[in-house]
GROMACS .gro file of C-alpha atoms in nm:
model
  299
    1MET     CA    1  12.070  11.767   3.730
    2LYS     CA    2  12.396  11.602   3.624
    3ARG     CA    3  12.568  11.939   3.640
    4LEU     CA    4  12.432  11.989   3.991
    5LEU     CA    5  12.551  11.647   4.109
    6TYR     CA    6  12.902  11.708   3.981
    7SER     CA    7  12.924  12.055   4.132
    8THR     CA    8  13.174  12.053   4.419
    9LYS     CA    9  12.981  12.330   4.594
   10ALA     CA   10  12.622  12.210   4.551
   11ALA     CA   11  12.660  11.831   4.562
   12PRO     CA   12  12.741  11.804   4.937
   13TYR     CA   13  12.429  12.000   5.026
   14LEU     CA   14  12.221  11.789   4.788
   15PHE     CA   15  12.340  11.464   4.942
   16VAL     CA   16  12.265  11.572   5.299
   17LEU     CA   17  11.927  11.721   5.203
   18PRO     CA   18  11.727  11.397   5.271
   19PHE     CA   19  11.878  11.379   5.620
   20VAL     CA   20  11.800  11.744   5.688
   21ILE     CA   21  11.439  11.703   5.570
   22THR     CA   22  11.394  11.389   5.781
   23LEU     CA   23  11.542  11.563   6.083
   24LEU     CA   24  11.311  11.859   6.045
   25LEU     CA   25  10.996  11.650   5.986
   26PHE     CA   26  11.044  11.380   6.247
   27TRP     CA   27  11.256  11.552   6.515
   28ALA     CA   28  11.255  11.931   6.507
   29LEU     CA   29  10.890  11.975   6.411
   30PRO     CA   30  10.747  11.737   6.678
   31ILE     CA   31  10.972  11.892   6.943
   32GLY     CA   32  10.864  12.243   6.846
   33ARG     CA   33  10.499  12.136   6.850
   34SER     CA   34  10.539  11.970   7.192
   35PHE     CA   35  10.706  12.282   7.329
   36VAL     CA   36  10.410  12.494   7.212
   37LEU     CA   37  10.155  12.244   7.349
   38SER     CA   38  10.329  12.240   7.687
   39PHE     CA   39  10.195  12.592   7.748
   40HIS     CA   40   9.838  12.496   7.659
   41GLU     CA   41   9.549  12.305   7.806
   42VAL     CA   42   9.448  12.068   7.529
   43LEU     CA   43   9.090  11.949   7.504
   44TYR     CA   44   8.910  11.791   7.210
   45GLY     CA   45   8.974  12.033   6.921
   46GLN     CA   46   9.057  12.316   7.158
   47GLU     CA   47   9.385  12.456   7.285
   48THR     CA   48   9.384  12.718   7.559
   49PHE     CA   49   9.701  12.906   7.649
   50ILE     CA   50   9.769  12.868   8.023
   51GLY     CA   51  10.129  12.986   8.047
   52ALA     CA   52  10.362  12.781   8.267
   53LYS     CA   53  10.085  12.615   8.474
   54ASN     CA   54  10.164  12.269   8.332
   55TYR     CA   55  10.523  12.304   8.453
   56GLU     CA   56  10.414  12.435   8.795
   57ARG     CA   57  10.172  12.143   8.830
   58MET     CA   58  10.439  11.896   8.725
   59LEU     CA   59  10.698  12.025   8.971
   60GLY     CA   60  10.444  11.996   9.253
   61ASP     CA   61  10.340  11.642   9.164
   62ARG     CA   62  10.495  11.380   9.393
   63VAL     CA   63  10.439  11.104   9.137
   64PHE     CA   64  10.643  11.298   8.879
   65TRP     CA   65  10.942  11.310   9.113
   66GLN     CA   66  10.899  10.942   9.197
   67ALA     CA   67  10.895  10.852   8.828
   68MET     CA   68  11.200  11.072   8.765
   69GLY     CA   69  11.379  10.907   9.059
   70ASN     CA   70  11.294  10.560   8.930
   71SER     CA   71  11.432  10.648   8.585
   72PHE     CA   72  11.752  10.798   8.728
   73ARG     CA   73  11.807  10.496   8.951
   74TYR     CA   74  11.756  10.260   8.658
   75MET     CA   75  11.990  10.467   8.437
   76VAL     CA   76  12.270  10.472   8.696
   77PHE     CA   77  12.256  10.097   8.758
   78THR     CA   78  12.241  10.013   8.388
   79LEU     CA   79  12.552  10.228   8.338
   80ILE     CA   80  12.725  10.038   8.619
   81LEU     CA   81  12.631   9.705   8.459
   82LEU     CA   82  12.631   9.769   8.087
   83VAL     CA   83  12.972   9.935   8.053
   84PRO     CA   84  13.225   9.729   8.255
   85ILE     CA   85  13.072   9.382   8.208
   86PRO     CA   86  13.053   9.400   7.825
   87MET     CA   87  13.402   9.553   7.821
   88VAL     CA   88  13.546   9.257   8.013
   89LEU     CA   89  13.357   9.010   7.791
   90ALA     CA   90  13.494   9.183   7.481
   91ALA     CA   91  13.847   9.170   7.624
   92ILE     CA   92  13.811   8.794   7.677
   93LEU     CA   93  13.679   8.746   7.323
   94ASN     CA   94  13.964   8.956   7.186
   95SER     CA   95  14.228   8.761   7.377
   96LYS     CA   96  14.389   8.426   7.303
   97ILE     CA   97  14.206   8.265   7.594
   98GLY     CA   98  13.970   7.977   7.509
   99SER     CA   99  13.863   7.793   7.197
  100ASP     CA  100  13.801   7.989   6.876
  101ARG     CA  101  13.490   7.777   6.806
  102VAL     CA  102  13.338   7.865   7.142
  103LYS     CA  103  13.419   8.232   7.087
  104THR     CA  104  13.262   8.226   6.741
  105PHE     CA  105  12.945   8.066   6.880
  106PHE     CA  106  12.937   8.321   7.162
  107LYS     CA  107  12.976   8.612   6.919
  108ALA     CA  108  12.694   8.477   6.701
  109SER     CA  109  12.463   8.444   7.000
  110LEU     CA  110  12.531   8.794   7.135
  111PHE     CA  111  12.272   8.960   6.916
  112VAL     CA  112  11.993   8.708   6.983
  113PRO     CA  113  11.852   8.890   7.290
  114ALA     CA  114  11.849   9.223   7.102
  115LEU     CA  115  11.662   9.062   6.814
  116THR     CA  116  11.404   8.903   7.044
  117SER     CA  117  11.077   9.090   7.075
  118LEU     CA  118  11.074   9.296   7.392
  119VAL     CA  119  10.711   9.201   7.443
  120VAL     CA  120  10.799   8.831   7.442
  121ALA     CA  121  11.104   8.890   7.664
  122GLY     CA  122  10.897   9.087   7.912
  123LEU     CA  123  10.635   8.811   7.931
  124VAL     CA  124  10.904   8.545   7.986
  125PHE     CA  125  11.074   8.748   8.260
  126ARG     CA  126  10.737   8.815   8.424
  127LEU     CA  127  10.672   8.440   8.441
  128MET     CA  128  11.027   8.364   8.559
  129PHE     CA  129  11.007   8.623   8.838
  130SER     CA  130  10.645   8.568   8.936
  131GLU     CA  131  10.571   8.580   9.308
  132SER     CA  132  10.436   8.226   9.282
  133GLU     CA  133  10.638   7.958   9.459
  134THR     CA  134  10.634   7.756   9.136
  135ALA     CA  135  10.800   8.039   8.936
  136MET     CA  136  11.147   7.952   8.807
  137MET     CA  137  11.349   8.194   9.021
  138ASN     CA  138  11.158   8.112   9.338
  139GLN     CA  139  11.209   7.741   9.275
  140ILE     CA  140  11.584   7.805   9.248
  141LEU     CA  141  11.581   8.003   9.573
  142THR     CA  142  11.379   7.732   9.747
  143SER     CA  143  11.619   7.461   9.626
  144ILE     CA  144  11.911   7.634   9.799
  145GLY     CA  145  11.717   7.689  10.121
  146LEU     CA  146  11.603   8.049  10.072
  147ASP     CA  147  11.252   8.188  10.101
  148PRO     CA  148  11.055   8.280   9.787
  149VAL     CA  149  11.064   8.649   9.690
  150ARG     CA  150  10.772   8.862   9.580
  151TRP     CA  151  10.979   8.995   9.293
  152LEU     CA  152  10.736   9.236   9.130
  153ARG     CA  153  10.558   9.336   9.451
  154GLU     CA  154  10.856   9.492   9.626
  155ASP     CA  155  11.077   9.784   9.523
  156ILE     CA  156  11.434   9.648   9.520
  157PRO     CA  157  11.347   9.301   9.384
  158GLY     CA  158  11.145   9.470   9.109
  159LEU     CA  159  11.445   9.687   9.021
  160LEU     CA  160  11.666   9.377   9.010
  161VAL     CA  161  11.430   9.215   8.761
  162LEU     CA  162  11.439   9.525   8.538
  163LEU     CA  163  11.819   9.531   8.555
  164ALA     CA  164  11.838   9.158   8.477
  165LEU     CA  165  11.622   9.217   8.170
  166ALA     CA  166  11.838   9.512   8.060
  167LEU     CA  167  12.159   9.313   8.112
  168TRP     CA  168  12.025   9.014   7.919
  169ARG     CA  169  11.908   9.231   7.631
  170TRP     CA  170  12.190   9.482   7.586
  171ALA     CA  171  12.509   9.325   7.724
  172GLY     CA  172  12.572   9.140   7.396
  173VAL     CA  173  12.526   9.450   7.181
  174ASN     CA  174  12.760   9.657   7.397
  175THR     CA  175  13.012   9.371   7.393
  176MET     CA  176  13.018   9.387   7.014
  177TYR     CA  177  13.076   9.764   7.025
  178PHE     CA  178  13.373   9.717   7.258
  179LEU     CA  179  13.503   9.420   7.059
  180ALA     CA  180  13.501   9.627   6.739
  181GLY     CA  181  13.687   9.905   6.921
  182MET     CA  182  13.947   9.665   7.062
  183GLN     CA  183  14.015   9.507   6.724
  184SER     CA  184  14.098   9.851   6.584
  185ILE     CA  185  14.382   9.895   6.837
  186PRO     CA  186  14.719   9.817   6.670
  187ARG     CA  187  14.866   9.487   6.794
  188GLU     CA  188  15.208   9.654   6.807
  189TYR     CA  189  15.101   9.838   7.122
  190TYR     CA  190  15.048   9.510   7.306
  191GLU     CA  191  15.364   9.352   7.168
  192ALA     CA  192  15.571   9.649   7.284
  193ALA     CA  193  15.403   9.637   7.625
  194SER     CA  194  15.478   9.263   7.655
  195ILE     CA  195  15.843   9.324   7.575
  196ASP     CA  196  15.850   9.589   7.850
  197GLY     CA  197  15.709   9.331   8.091
  198ALA     CA  198  15.351   9.462   8.124
  199GLY     CA  199  15.097   9.200   8.232
  200ARG     CA  200  14.750   9.151   8.084
  201VAL     CA  201  14.584   9.366   8.348
  202GLN     CA  202  14.834   9.649   8.291
  203GLN     CA  203  14.784   9.624   7.916
  204PHE     CA  204  14.407   9.637   7.962
  205LEU     CA  205  14.424   9.941   8.190
  206GLN     CA  206  14.697  10.136   8.008
  207ILE     CA  207  14.639  10.042   7.643
  208THR     CA  208  14.290   9.904   7.591
  209ILE     CA  209  14.084  10.148   7.799
  210PRO     CA  210  14.255  10.470   7.676
  211ASN     CA  211  14.220  10.361   7.313
  212LEU     CA  212  13.858  10.261   7.370
  213LYS     CA  213  13.761  10.609   7.485
  214PRO     CA  214  13.545  10.694   7.178
  215THR     CA  215  13.359  10.363   7.210
  216ILE     CA  216  13.312  10.410   7.585
  217VAL     CA  217  13.173  10.761   7.530
  218TYR     CA  218  12.932  10.628   7.268
  219VAL     CA  219  12.810  10.339   7.486
  220VAL     CA  220  12.766  10.571   7.785
  221THR     CA  221  12.573  10.820   7.571
  222ILE     CA  222  12.326  10.564   7.436
  223SER     CA  223  12.298  10.399   7.779
  224ILE     CA  224  12.202  10.731   7.941
  225TYR     CA  225  11.934  10.784   7.679
  226GLY     CA  226  11.817  10.422   7.702
  227GLY     CA  227  11.799  10.432   8.081
  228LEU     CA  228  11.594  10.750   8.096
  229ALA     CA  229  11.372  10.644   7.804
  230MET     CA  230  11.294  10.298   7.943
  231PHE     CA  231  10.922  10.218   7.930
  232THR     CA  232  10.833   9.897   7.747
  233GLU     CA  233  11.032   9.674   7.984
  234SER     CA  234  10.843   9.805   8.286
  235PHE     CA  235  10.512   9.801   8.101
  236MET     CA  236  10.549   9.433   8.009
  237LEU     CA  237  10.684   9.319   8.346
  238TYR     CA  238  10.400   9.479   8.540
  239ALA     CA  239  10.137   9.394   8.276
  240GLY     CA  240  10.057   9.761   8.228
  241ASN     CA  241  10.158  10.106   8.343
  242ASN     CA  242  10.044  10.052   8.701
  243SER     CA  243  10.280   9.887   8.949
  244PRO     CA  244  10.257   9.851   9.330
  245ASN     CA  245  10.321  10.196   9.482
  246ASN     CA  246  10.439  10.312   9.136
  247GLN     CA  247  10.770  10.131   9.194
  248GLY     CA  248  10.801  10.050   8.824
  249LEU     CA  249  10.676  10.385   8.694
  250THR     CA  250  10.938  10.559   8.480
  251ILE     CA  251  10.930  10.914   8.351
  252VAL     CA  252  10.819  10.789   8.007
  253GLY     CA  253  10.552  10.580   8.177
  254TYR     CA  254  10.439  10.894   8.361
  255LEU     CA  255  10.425  11.079   8.028
  256TYR     CA  256  10.223  10.792   7.877
  257ARG     CA  257   9.986  10.794   8.173
  258GLN     CA  258   9.919  11.167   8.142
  259GLY     CA  259   9.905  11.189   7.763
  260ILE     CA  260   9.741  10.862   7.657
  261GLU     CA  261   9.557  10.727   7.960
  262LYS     CA  262   9.431  11.065   8.090
  263ASN     CA  263   9.432  11.241   7.750
  264ASP     CA  264   9.607  11.544   7.899
  265MET     CA  265   9.832  11.620   7.604
  266GLY     CA  266   9.938  11.966   7.719
  267PHE     CA  267  10.069  11.835   8.050
  268ALA     CA  268  10.228  11.532   7.880
  269SER     CA  269  10.404  11.769   7.639
  270ALA     CA  270  10.552  11.958   7.935
  271VAL     CA  271  10.683  11.627   8.076
  272GLY     CA  272  10.833  11.543   7.736
  273VAL     CA  273  11.007  11.881   7.715
  274VAL     CA  274  11.155  11.838   8.063
  275LEU     CA  275  11.272  11.486   7.978
  276LEU     CA  276  11.439  11.613   7.660
  277VAL     CA  277  11.616  11.889   7.852
  278VAL     CA  278  11.735  11.643   8.118
  279VAL     CA  279  11.868  11.391   7.864
  280LEU     CA  280  12.044  11.662   7.661
  281THR     CA  281  12.192  11.823   7.972
  282ILE     CA  282  12.336  11.497   8.105
  283ASN     CA  283  12.472  11.384   7.771
  284ILE     CA  284  12.620  11.720   7.673
  285THR     CA  285  12.782  11.745   8.017
  286GLN     CA  286  12.940  11.401   7.996
  287LEU     CA  287  13.052  11.466   7.637
  288ALA     CA  288  13.213  11.794   7.746
  289LEU     CA  289  13.380  11.630   8.047
  290THR     CA  290  13.523  11.352   7.830
  291GLY     CA  291  13.664  11.604   7.581
  292THR     CA  292  13.448  11.497   7.289
  293PHE     CA  293  13.394  11.854   7.172
  294ARG     CA  294  13.765  11.940   7.171
  295LYS     CA  295  13.954  11.954   6.846
  296ALA     CA  296  14.177  11.653   6.782
  297ASP     CA  297  14.500  11.855   6.787
  298ALA     CA  298  14.397  12.024   7.112
  299ARG     CA  299  14.351  11.698   7.308
   0.00000   0.00000   0.00000
């Protein structure tokens, strides 16, 4: 064993073996099994091959397209919110503006929402945005002369609540990613820019953003996945997987409805395969467009 560990040829493969085994057991194997099941009608203890009928049924289902549309809409808006806002917050924290004590407290509190149970957060947001006139947000609206809103009964207000929950939960985490990226940029770049007369905005646009490209690509990648995989937030806000006119139904919620609530595992597997293809296609496209796959010397 000692000889194997010290072997320059065998040791690298030995060290990555646990990762490879984990990947095969918990990622490749379930995906392969889901792909096979997607061509079957699954009943109790019985699998019947039905070809591509699950996919044909899915493509003709209006609720599937509504759920896909809801997920895409949520993903796009979370990208709009969860990339620029945390980037600006990180720039402020990384600057000389403000008290160091306040900044330290703010940094320490950034992770609190991410550490909070999503179940608890969903319950709190449901109470805050209840359609009742005594709910917190409706009381605020009433105090400034506006009418109460039926937040979770209407489409756009319901989306706003979901986005508010996403912003509250993930803005701090993304801010820390951007802050770590900014602190790795050499200070000499900014000093040279200051000598040349560049203002803070110019420095941010021409030094910070280009050097943050790897961090931006990473945040965008995980945000795309997170947006399309969103389920628990909607489930907790609407107290289940059923919302008025399916306005809160996401593609994962649709998968859950078919696979768990209706016990149609073959059809749910087809939905899962399509979701995987969509997520991979979007992420690989954006990674290719941003030059992530190019060799360093070719960029």
